[in-house]
Each structure stands twice: as C-alpha cells, then as structure tokens.
Amino acid sequence: MDAVSTDPAINDEGLLPLGSTGSNSWMVSDDRANLVRQVVLPRPITVKAQGKLITFDLARTALVVVDMQNDFCHSEGWLAHIGVDIAPARRPIAPLRRLIPMLRGSSVPIIWLNWGNRPDRLNLSPSLLHVYKPSGVGIGLGDALPGSGAKVLERGSWSAAIVDELPVAPTDVHVAKYRMSGFQDTELDSILRNLGVTTLLFAGVNADQCVLCTLQDANFRGYDCVLLEDCAATTSPDYCMAATIYNVNQCFGFVVRSEVIASELAQRPSRSDRS
C-alpha cells in the first residue's frame, strides 16, 4: 500500500517509525510520540458487478483466498478420499492463477485463509468434530488418511497446504482458521486493520460454507465485501451456489467476475513499472 505525506508534522526529523505497516504507524522518540498516520493515496477502480457499477480503492483492498488446500482440492486429499467429487473445488484455480499476480502487481495484499488445526485438536469442540465425523467412525478432522498417513487439515501438514498450482509469494499473508468463519478465534481482523483494508475480495471453497461465513462476518464488522464468482466454488449441490450468490447480492455485498477486475488492472501500470 502507498503511504504518502508531505506534512512536515508527520515527517519530523529525529522520530522513528513504530508499526507493522507504513499506513498504520506512529513516529516516536524518547520524548515524543506522533500519532498522526500517513496519508494513503486512493487508487480507485470501477468494475461491473451484478446489477450496478461499483468503484473500490485498490489502496484499501485485499484478496482473501479461502481453503484452496490439498485436502479440499487435490485428488489424494481428504474430500476425494471420502468420495466427494472435487472437480468443482478445482475450478477457481485457473482464474486465481491469472488474477493473483495482477493484484500483487497493484500492491493488493493476498491473504491465504486456510483451515489449520492444532495437532492436539484442542481448538476443536465435539460439536465441530461431529460435523465431519457424525457417527464417530471414519476419517474426520485431524485423523490420518489411509496410505499417506497425512492428518486431515492439520496445520503444517501436506493436507493443509495450498495446492501447488496456485502461486504463493513470500509477501503473502497466511492466517489459520478452525471454524467456517475465518474471523472466529483468529488474528484476521487485526491483520486487516493494520493493513488499512476496508474492501475484501473473496475467493475459494466452499462458497456456501467457509467463504460465505467469512464474508458475512466481514460484513458484520463493517468491511465492504466482493465475492469473485468464478474464483469461488462449492462441492455442494448447484442450488447452494445459487443461494450464496443471491444472498451476497441481497444482504452482504457485491458479486463480480474476476475477468472484469483483471481487464481493468491490465490497463493500469503495475506498481513496479511506476517505481
């Protein structure tokens, strides 16, 4: 993000920056603290959503990619093992491969919001375990897959890793979640506020479950929410995706296809081109 100020009161000599991001930092010394944040110059972009044109600020936008992990999207992962057709879960891969580098080139943070259980499962309640292991038998959260022995969605494991096809950069942000909402019991909200983000682009799986729950919680916290329709998918029946799109449009934000954002970004020089 671009933090720019010409105000000498903000750029006093002798003061040192204190903060995790340029846009949310103090300037301090032994005898002084300047709490005035630097000015972030807006970089508006206008795209066509379902029903209207929307303009949002790239300087205050982040992409949240939910659960594009081996256990959900790989042929040797958990869902495939229990007989789920993972083809729909893989559909976001191609559009995300195109869009993510373009967003990075426009200095938009990429946040990977992934299911990542503790090895001891102390963050998982019986009610949550029951969702995925209702009879008490079978392979549920944290159990080992036959053959590979990989623990289902255990943080740091192959199971919980992002699929190889998606480009991950060292500058990307990683947040582990343990519920369908990425805001519940995680540091996601604190990270977004430190980044100065007000608009969230949502992608990933399942659109009607973890993506929607996180998007709803974002809306409840005051973020502007945009669902990237072609970058989100679900292994649920088709009517679940239709209901998700309807509810996002009706109650929680906007629905946009990634190619319209990519088209607008392609017409703008990247941040590196302008430096």
Short mmCIF file of C-alpha atoms in Angstrom, two decimals, residues 163-263:
data_model
loop_
_atom_site.label_atom_id
_atom_site.label_comp_id
_atom_site.label_asym_id
_atom_site.label_seq_id
_atom_site.Cartn_x
_atom_site.Cartn_y
_atom_site.Cartn_z
CA VAL A 163 -2.42 -26.61 -3.79
CA ASP A 164 0.76 -26.43 -5.84
CA GLU A 165 -0.99 -24.87 -8.83
CA LEU A 166 -1.62 -21.59 -7.00
CA PRO A 167 1.24 -19.08 -6.84
CA VAL A 168 2.26 -18.15 -3.29
CA ALA A 169 4.71 -15.31 -2.70
CA PRO A 170 6.86 -14.54 0.37
CA THR A 171 4.98 -11.27 0.82
CA ASP A 172 1.60 -13.01 1.10
CA VAL A 173 -0.16 -13.24 4.47
CA HIS A 174 -1.18 -16.60 5.95
CA VAL A 175 -3.94 -17.00 8.54
CA ALA A 176 -5.01 -20.33 10.04
CA LYS A 177 -8.65 -20.80 10.93
CA TYR A 178 -10.51 -23.52 12.81
CA ARG A 179 -14.15 -22.73 12.03
CA MET A 180 -16.10 -21.96 8.90
CA SER A 181 -15.65 -18.26 9.61
CA GLY A 182 -12.10 -17.00 9.32
CA PHE A 183 -12.82 -14.27 11.85
CA GLN A 184 -13.72 -16.61 14.71
CA ASP A 185 -10.80 -17.01 17.15
CA THR A 186 -8.17 -15.81 14.65
CA GLU A 187 -5.99 -12.74 14.06
CA LEU A 188 -7.59 -11.96 10.68
CA ASP A 189 -9.40 -8.80 11.79
CA SER A 190 -6.29 -7.36 13.46
CA ILE A 191 -4.22 -8.00 10.33
CA LEU A 192 -6.75 -6.33 8.05
CA ARG A 193 -6.98 -3.27 10.28
CA ASN A 194 -3.20 -2.95 10.43
CA LEU A 195 -3.13 -3.13 6.63
CA GLY A 196 -5.70 -0.33 6.45
CA VAL A 197 -8.07 -2.53 4.44
CA THR A 198 -11.74 -1.66 4.01
CA THR A 199 -12.66 -3.74 0.93
CA LEU A 200 -12.29 -7.52 0.75
CA LEU A 201 -12.36 -9.63 -2.40
CA PHE A 202 -13.37 -13.21 -1.56
CA ALA A 203 -12.37 -16.41 -3.36
CA GLY A 204 -12.03 -20.09 -2.56
CA VAL A 205 -14.08 -23.03 -1.30
CA ASN A 206 -16.65 -23.90 -0.28
CA ALA A 207 -18.53 -20.81 -1.42
CA ASP A 208 -21.66 -21.65 0.57
CA GLN A 209 -19.77 -22.60 3.73
CA CYS A 210 -16.36 -21.19 4.74
CA VAL A 211 -16.30 -18.44 2.09
CA LEU A 212 -19.82 -17.25 2.86
CA CYS A 213 -19.42 -17.46 6.66
CA THR A 214 -16.22 -15.40 6.49
CA LEU A 215 -17.80 -12.90 4.09
CA GLN A 216 -20.82 -12.50 6.36
CA ASP A 217 -18.63 -11.88 9.40
CA ALA A 218 -16.62 -9.36 7.39
CA ASN A 219 -19.85 -7.54 6.51
CA PHE A 220 -20.92 -7.56 10.17
CA ARG A 221 -17.59 -5.92 11.06
CA GLY A 222 -18.06 -3.14 8.51
CA TYR A 223 -15.88 -4.32 5.64
CA ASP A 224 -17.04 -3.86 2.05
CA CYS A 225 -17.37 -7.36 0.57
CA VAL A 226 -17.00 -8.52 -3.03
CA LEU A 227 -17.45 -12.18 -3.96
CA LEU A 228 -15.43 -13.20 -7.02
CA GLU A 229 -17.98 -15.51 -8.59
CA ASP A 230 -15.66 -17.50 -10.86
CA CYS A 231 -12.94 -17.70 -8.19
CA ALA A 232 -15.30 -19.30 -5.67
CA ALA A 233 -16.89 -22.73 -5.91
CA THR A 234 -18.53 -25.47 -3.90
CA THR A 235 -18.85 -29.23 -3.89
CA SER A 236 -22.40 -28.77 -2.58
CA PRO A 237 -25.40 -29.02 -4.95
CA ASP A 238 -25.77 -26.25 -7.55
CA TYR A 239 -28.63 -24.60 -5.68
CA CYS A 240 -26.24 -23.86 -2.78
CA MET A 241 -24.06 -21.74 -5.07
CA ALA A 242 -27.12 -20.01 -6.47
CA ALA A 243 -28.35 -19.22 -2.96
CA THR A 244 -24.90 -17.92 -1.98
CA ILE A 245 -24.78 -15.53 -4.93
CA TYR A 246 -28.32 -14.37 -4.21
CA ASN A 247 -27.63 -13.74 -0.52
CA VAL A 248 -24.36 -11.91 -1.12
CA ASN A 249 -26.08 -9.61 -3.61
CA GLN A 250 -29.13 -9.18 -1.43
CA CYS A 251 -27.60 -8.77 2.01
CA PHE A 252 -23.81 -8.74 2.25
CA GLY A 253 -22.07 -7.05 -0.69
CA PHE A 254 -21.47 -7.48 -4.39
CA VAL A 255 -20.74 -10.26 -6.87
CA VAL A 256 -18.14 -9.67 -9.59
CA ARG A 257 -16.37 -11.91 -12.06
CA SER A 258 -12.60 -11.85 -11.89
CA GLU A 259 -12.10 -11.12 -15.58
CA VAL A 260 -13.66 -7.67 -15.26
CA ILE A 261 -11.19 -6.82 -12.50
CA ALA A 262 -8.33 -8.32 -14.49
CA SER A 263 -9.34 -6.28 -17.53
#
